[in-house]
Amino acid sequence: LFNIHVQTVYFYKRPALITEGSSSSSDDDFFNSSVLKDGLSKALVTYYPIAGRLKRNESGRSEIDCTGEGVTFIEAETDSCIEDLGDFTQNEQLMPLVPNLVNDDDDISMYPPLLVQVCKLK
C-alpha cells in the first residue's frame, strides 16, 4: 500500500480566543467537522476522481475508478497534547494519528484515493 498512498500529517493550533464583537468566526468553529466536510464536498465537485476507488487494470497497474463512493472521513479524539508529539519528525507517537489501511491481499478496491482523519488533541 505504501507505493500507492502518501501519508501526511498537518497540525493546526487553536487560535487565541476571539474577542467579543469580532467579525471572525467563533472559537467553537475551530473544530467543527461539518465545516470541514462541507469544504471537502465542494472541492470534490472539481476533483471528483478523488471520490472514487483504486483498482488494478488488466496489466496490474493501479488506477482510479470514478465510482463516486466518496472520501473516507474519520473523526478522532485523543487525550494527548500537541506538545506530547515532540518535534514532529516521524516517531511512534505520531503513527496513531495517521490512518492505516491494512489489507493482506492484493485487492485495492476498498481503498479511497483520499482518506481524511481529523483528530482533536487535548
mmCIF file with all atom_site columns, C-alpha atoms in Angstrom:
data_model
loop_
_atom_site.group_PDB
_atom_site.id
_atom_site.type_symbol
_atom_site.label_atom_id
_atom_site.label_alt_id
_atom_site.label_comp_id
_atom_site.label_asym_id
_atom_site.label_entity_id
_atom_site.label_seq_id
_atom_site.pdbx_PDB_ins_code
_atom_site.Cartn_x
_atom_site.Cartn_y
_atom_site.Cartn_z
_atom_site.occupancy
_atom_site.B_iso_or_equiv
_atom_site.pdbx_formal_charge
_atom_site.auth_seq_id
_atom_site.auth_comp_id
_atom_site.auth_asym_id
_atom_site.auth_atom_id
_atom_site.pdbx_PDB_model_num
ATOM 1   C CA . LEU A 1 1   ? 0.000   0.000  0.000   1.00 0.00 ? 1   LEU A CA 1
ATOM 2   C CA . PHE A 1 2   ? 2.822   2.424  0.660   1.00 0.00 ? 2   PHE A CA 1
ATOM 3   C CA . ASN A 1 3   ? 3.602   2.564  -3.052  1.00 0.00 ? 3   ASN A CA 1
ATOM 4   C CA . ILE A 1 4   ? 0.073   3.923  -3.584  1.00 0.00 ? 4   ILE A CA 1
ATOM 5   C CA . HIS A 1 5   ? -0.637  6.290  -0.675  1.00 0.00 ? 5   HIS A CA 1
ATOM 6   C CA . VAL A 1 6   ? 1.333   9.208  0.685   1.00 0.00 ? 6   VAL A CA 1
ATOM 7   C CA . GLN A 1 7   ? 0.763   9.770  4.383   1.00 0.00 ? 7   GLN A CA 1
ATOM 8   C CA . THR A 1 8   ? 0.930   13.342 5.643   1.00 0.00 ? 8   THR A CA 1
ATOM 9   C CA . VAL A 1 9   ? 0.057   14.945 8.960   1.00 0.00 ? 9   VAL A CA 1
ATOM 10  C CA . TYR A 1 10  ? -0.864  18.598 9.450   1.00 0.00 ? 10  TYR A CA 1
ATOM 11  C CA . PHE A 1 11  ? -1.274  20.336 12.803  1.00 0.00 ? 11  PHE A CA 1
ATOM 12  C CA . TYR A 1 12  ? -3.285  23.476 13.457  1.00 0.00 ? 12  TYR A CA 1
ATOM 13  C CA . LYS A 1 13  ? -3.248  25.164 16.842  1.00 0.00 ? 13  LYS A CA 1
ATOM 14  C CA . ARG A 1 14  ? -6.474  26.596 18.154  1.00 0.00 ? 14  ARG A CA 1
ATOM 15  C CA . PRO A 1 15  ? -6.351  30.375 17.647  1.00 0.00 ? 15  PRO A CA 1
ATOM 16  C CA . ALA A 1 16  ? -6.327  32.724 20.616  1.00 0.00 ? 16  ALA A CA 1
ATOM 17  C CA . LEU A 1 17  ? -9.811  33.340 21.959  1.00 0.00 ? 17  LEU A CA 1
ATOM 18  C CA . ILE A 1 18  ? -11.841 35.568 19.694  1.00 0.00 ? 18  ILE A CA 1
ATOM 19  C CA . THR A 1 19  ? -12.821 38.824 21.371  1.00 0.00 ? 19  THR A CA 1
ATOM 20  C CA . GLU A 1 20  ? -16.499 39.693 21.593  1.00 0.00 ? 20  GLU A CA 1
ATOM 21  C CA . GLY A 1 21  ? -17.714 41.726 18.646  1.00 0.00 ? 21  GLY A CA 1
ATOM 22  C CA . SER A 1 22  ? -15.018 40.382 16.339  1.00 0.00 ? 22  SER A CA 1
ATOM 23  C CA . SER A 1 23  ? -16.037 39.618 12.768  1.00 0.00 ? 23  SER A CA 1
ATOM 24  C CA . SER A 1 24  ? -14.031 36.367 12.836  1.00 0.00 ? 24  SER A CA 1
ATOM 25  C CA . SER A 1 25  ? -15.740 33.032 13.287  1.00 0.00 ? 25  SER A CA 1
ATOM 26  C CA . SER A 1 26  ? -16.119 31.886 16.864  1.00 0.00 ? 26  SER A CA 1
ATOM 27  C CA . ASP A 1 27  ? -13.565 29.710 18.610  1.00 0.00 ? 27  ASP A CA 1
ATOM 28  C CA . ASP A 1 28  ? -16.177 26.927 18.681  1.00 0.00 ? 28  ASP A CA 1
ATOM 29  C CA . ASP A 1 29  ? -15.931 26.655 14.882  1.00 0.00 ? 29  ASP A CA 1
ATOM 30  C CA . PHE A 1 30  ? -12.245 25.734 15.038  1.00 0.00 ? 30  PHE A CA 1
ATOM 31  C CA . PHE A 1 31  ? -13.049 22.036 15.322  1.00 0.00 ? 31  PHE A CA 1
ATOM 32  C CA . ASN A 1 32  ? -16.358 21.922 13.530  1.00 0.00 ? 32  ASN A CA 1
ATOM 33  C CA . SER A 1 33  ? -16.199 18.806 11.398  1.00 0.00 ? 33  SER A CA 1
ATOM 34  C CA . SER A 1 34  ? -19.313 19.784 9.448   1.00 0.00 ? 34  SER A CA 1
ATOM 35  C CA . VAL A 1 35  ? -17.460 22.874 8.164   1.00 0.00 ? 35  VAL A CA 1
ATOM 36  C CA . LEU A 1 36  ? -14.558 20.653 7.076   1.00 0.00 ? 36  LEU A CA 1
ATOM 37  C CA . LYS A 1 37  ? -16.881 18.142 5.409   1.00 0.00 ? 37  LYS A CA 1
ATOM 38  C CA . ASP A 1 38  ? -18.726 20.933 3.597   1.00 0.00 ? 38  ASP A CA 1
ATOM 39  C CA . GLY A 1 39  ? -15.457 22.329 2.231   1.00 0.00 ? 39  GLY A CA 1
ATOM 40  C CA . LEU A 1 40  ? -14.357 18.865 1.177   1.00 0.00 ? 40  LEU A CA 1
ATOM 41  C CA . SER A 1 41  ? -17.636 18.208 -0.631  1.00 0.00 ? 41  SER A CA 1
ATOM 42  C CA . LYS A 1 42  ? -17.263 21.479 -2.546  1.00 0.00 ? 42  LYS A CA 1
ATOM 43  C CA . ALA A 1 43  ? -13.702 20.570 -3.561  1.00 0.00 ? 43  ALA A CA 1
ATOM 44  C CA . LEU A 1 44  ? -14.857 17.150 -4.767  1.00 0.00 ? 44  LEU A CA 1
ATOM 45  C CA . VAL A 1 45  ? -17.100 18.770 -7.375  1.00 0.00 ? 45  VAL A CA 1
ATOM 46  C CA . THR A 1 46  ? -13.974 19.770 -9.286  1.00 0.00 ? 46  THR A CA 1
ATOM 47  C CA . TYR A 1 47  ? -11.767 16.883 -8.173  1.00 0.00 ? 47  TYR A CA 1
ATOM 48  C CA . TYR A 1 48  ? -14.402 14.140 -8.490  1.00 0.00 ? 48  TYR A CA 1
ATOM 49  C CA . PRO A 1 49  ? -11.952 11.284 -9.257  1.00 0.00 ? 49  PRO A CA 1
ATOM 50  C CA . ILE A 1 50  ? -10.771 11.528 -5.640  1.00 0.00 ? 50  ILE A CA 1
ATOM 51  C CA . ALA A 1 51  ? -14.239 10.298 -4.595  1.00 0.00 ? 51  ALA A CA 1
ATOM 52  C CA . GLY A 1 52  ? -13.668 7.038  -6.492  1.00 0.00 ? 52  GLY A CA 1
ATOM 53  C CA . ARG A 1 53  ? -11.738 3.923  -5.544  1.00 0.00 ? 53  ARG A CA 1
ATOM 54  C CA . LEU A 1 54  ? -8.463  2.403  -6.576  1.00 0.00 ? 54  LEU A CA 1
ATOM 55  C CA . LYS A 1 55  ? -8.402  -0.594 -8.879  1.00 0.00 ? 55  LYS A CA 1
ATOM 56  C CA . ARG A 1 56  ? -5.931  -2.540 -10.966 1.00 0.00 ? 56  ARG A CA 1
ATOM 57  C CA . ASN A 1 57  ? -6.275  -2.573 -14.725 1.00 0.00 ? 57  ASN A CA 1
ATOM 58  C CA . GLU A 1 58  ? -5.652  -5.623 -16.922 1.00 0.00 ? 58  GLU A CA 1
ATOM 59  C CA . SER A 1 59  ? -1.890  -5.137 -16.762 1.00 0.00 ? 59  SER A CA 1
ATOM 60  C CA . GLY A 1 60  ? -1.878  -4.803 -12.951 1.00 0.00 ? 60  GLY A CA 1
ATOM 61  C CA . ARG A 1 61  ? -1.326  -1.053 -12.931 1.00 0.00 ? 61  ARG A CA 1
ATOM 62  C CA . SER A 1 62  ? -3.156  0.937  -10.215 1.00 0.00 ? 62  SER A CA 1
ATOM 63  C CA . GLU A 1 63  ? -5.698  3.464  -11.423 1.00 0.00 ? 63  GLU A CA 1
ATOM 64  C CA . ILE A 1 64  ? -8.712  5.382  -10.111 1.00 0.00 ? 64  ILE A CA 1
ATOM 65  C CA . ASP A 1 65  ? -12.186 4.049  -10.822 1.00 0.00 ? 65  ASP A CA 1
ATOM 66  C CA . CYS A 1 66  ? -14.590 7.041  -10.704 1.00 0.00 ? 66  CYS A CA 1
ATOM 67  C CA . THR A 1 67  ? -17.278 5.305  -8.652  1.00 0.00 ? 67  THR A CA 1
ATOM 68  C CA . GLY A 1 68  ? -18.415 8.363  -6.691  1.00 0.00 ? 68  GLY A CA 1
ATOM 69  C CA . GLU A 1 69  ? -18.280 6.387  -3.425  1.00 0.00 ? 69  GLU A CA 1
ATOM 70  C CA . GLY A 1 70  ? -16.856 9.396  -1.599  1.00 0.00 ? 70  GLY A CA 1
ATOM 71  C CA . VAL A 1 71  ? -13.881 10.221 0.558   1.00 0.00 ? 71  VAL A CA 1
ATOM 72  C CA . THR A 1 72  ? -13.390 8.390  3.845   1.00 0.00 ? 72  THR A CA 1
ATOM 73  C CA . PHE A 1 73  ? -13.657 10.961 6.664   1.00 0.00 ? 73  PHE A CA 1
ATOM 74  C CA . ILE A 1 74  ? -12.630 9.843  10.152  1.00 0.00 ? 74  ILE A CA 1
ATOM 75  C CA . GLU A 1 75  ? -13.110 11.893 13.316  1.00 0.00 ? 75  GLU A CA 1
ATOM 76  C CA . ALA A 1 76  ? -10.968 11.052 16.333  1.00 0.00 ? 76  ALA A CA 1
ATOM 77  C CA . GLU A 1 77  ? -10.144 12.476 19.728  1.00 0.00 ? 77  GLU A CA 1
ATOM 78  C CA . THR A 1 78  ? -7.150  11.919 21.990  1.00 0.00 ? 78  THR A CA 1
ATOM 79  C CA . ASP A 1 79  ? -6.000  12.901 25.464  1.00 0.00 ? 79  ASP A CA 1
ATOM 80  C CA . SER A 1 80  ? -2.594  13.800 24.018  1.00 0.00 ? 80  SER A CA 1
ATOM 81  C CA . CYS A 1 81  ? -1.482  17.417 23.748  1.00 0.00 ? 81  CYS A CA 1
ATOM 82  C CA . ILE A 1 82  ? 0.331   18.847 20.746  1.00 0.00 ? 82  ILE A CA 1
ATOM 83  C CA . GLU A 1 83  ? 3.394   19.290 22.977  1.00 0.00 ? 83  GLU A CA 1
ATOM 84  C CA . ASP A 1 84  ? 3.441   15.496 23.595  1.00 0.00 ? 84  ASP A CA 1
ATOM 85  C CA . LEU A 1 85  ? 4.266   14.897 19.942  1.00 0.00 ? 85  LEU A CA 1
ATOM 86  C CA . GLY A 1 86  ? 7.765   16.371 20.055  1.00 0.00 ? 86  GLY A CA 1
ATOM 87  C CA . ASP A 1 87  ? 9.396   17.944 17.016  1.00 0.00 ? 87  ASP A CA 1
ATOM 88  C CA . PHE A 1 88  ? 7.033   16.226 14.528  1.00 0.00 ? 88  PHE A CA 1
ATOM 89  C CA . THR A 1 89  ? 9.682   14.028 12.974  1.00 0.00 ? 89  THR A CA 1
ATOM 90  C CA . GLN A 1 90  ? 8.367   10.546 12.266  1.00 0.00 ? 90  GLN A CA 1
ATOM 91  C CA . ASN A 1 91  ? 8.044   8.730  15.583  1.00 0.00 ? 91  ASN A CA 1
ATOM 92  C CA . GLU A 1 92  ? 5.831   6.213  17.374  1.00 0.00 ? 92  GLU A CA 1
ATOM 93  C CA . GLN A 1 93  ? 3.646   8.918  18.960  1.00 0.00 ? 93  GLN A CA 1
ATOM 94  C CA . LEU A 1 94  ? 2.614   10.234 15.529  1.00 0.00 ? 94  LEU A CA 1
ATOM 95  C CA . MET A 1 95  ? 1.694   6.894  13.975  1.00 0.00 ? 95  MET A CA 1
ATOM 96  C CA . PRO A 1 96  ? -1.731  6.549  15.698  1.00 0.00 ? 96  PRO A CA 1
ATOM 97  C CA . LEU A 1 97  ? -2.664  9.924  14.173  1.00 0.00 ? 97  LEU A CA 1
ATOM 98  C CA . VAL A 1 98  ? -2.173  8.594  10.639  1.00 0.00 ? 98  VAL A CA 1
ATOM 99  C CA . PRO A 1 99  ? -4.964  6.403  9.259   1.00 0.00 ? 99  PRO A CA 1
ATOM 100 C CA . ASN A 1 100 ? -3.670  2.963  8.366   1.00 0.00 ? 100 ASN A CA 1
ATOM 101 C CA . LEU A 1 101 ? -5.428  0.816  5.801   1.00 0.00 ? 101 LEU A CA 1
ATOM 102 C CA . VAL A 1 102 ? -4.263  -2.741 6.283   1.00 0.00 ? 102 VAL A CA 1
ATOM 103 C CA . ASN A 1 103 ? -5.074  -5.337 3.675   1.00 0.00 ? 103 ASN A CA 1
ATOM 104 C CA . ASP A 1 104 ? -3.130  -8.563 3.385   1.00 0.00 ? 104 ASP A CA 1
ATOM 105 C CA . ASP A 1 105 ? -4.327  -9.436 -0.097  1.00 0.00 ? 105 ASP A CA 1
ATOM 106 C CA . ASP A 1 106 ? -3.862  -7.622 -3.365  1.00 0.00 ? 106 ASP A CA 1
ATOM 107 C CA . ASP A 1 107 ? -7.426  -6.218 -3.509  1.00 0.00 ? 107 ASP A CA 1
ATOM 108 C CA . ILE A 1 108 ? -7.111  -2.435 -3.502  1.00 0.00 ? 108 ILE A CA 1
ATOM 109 C CA . SER A 1 109 ? -10.729 -1.753 -4.475  1.00 0.00 ? 109 SER A CA 1
ATOM 110 C CA . MET A 1 110 ? -11.651 -0.792 -0.898  1.00 0.00 ? 110 MET A CA 1
ATOM 111 C CA . TYR A 1 111 ? -9.037  1.972  -0.799  1.00 0.00 ? 111 TYR A CA 1
ATOM 112 C CA . PRO A 1 112 ? -10.154 5.531  -1.420  1.00 0.00 ? 112 PRO A CA 1
ATOM 113 C CA . PRO A 1 113 ? -7.637  7.803  -3.168  1.00 0.00 ? 113 PRO A CA 1
ATOM 114 C CA . LEU A 1 114 ? -8.158  10.246 -0.273  1.00 0.00 ? 114 LEU A CA 1
ATOM 115 C CA . LEU A 1 115 ? -8.699  9.382  3.357   1.00 0.00 ? 115 LEU A CA 1
ATOM 116 C CA . VAL A 1 116 ? -9.008  12.245 5.846   1.00 0.00 ? 116 VAL A CA 1
ATOM 117 C CA . GLN A 1 117 ? -8.671  11.850 9.596   1.00 0.00 ? 117 GLN A CA 1
ATOM 118 C CA . VAL A 1 118 ? -9.317  14.831 11.836  1.00 0.00 ? 118 VAL A CA 1
ATOM 119 C CA . CYS A 1 119 ? -8.013  14.301 15.347  1.00 0.00 ? 119 CYS A CA 1
ATOM 120 C CA . LYS A 1 120 ? -8.849  16.685 18.161  1.00 0.00 ? 120 LYS A CA 1
ATOM 121 C CA . LEU A 1 121 ? -5.972  16.961 20.610  1.00 0.00 ? 121 LEU A CA 1
ATOM 122 C CA . LYS A 1 122 ? -6.404  17.918 24.263  1.00 0.00 ? 122 LYS A CA 1
#
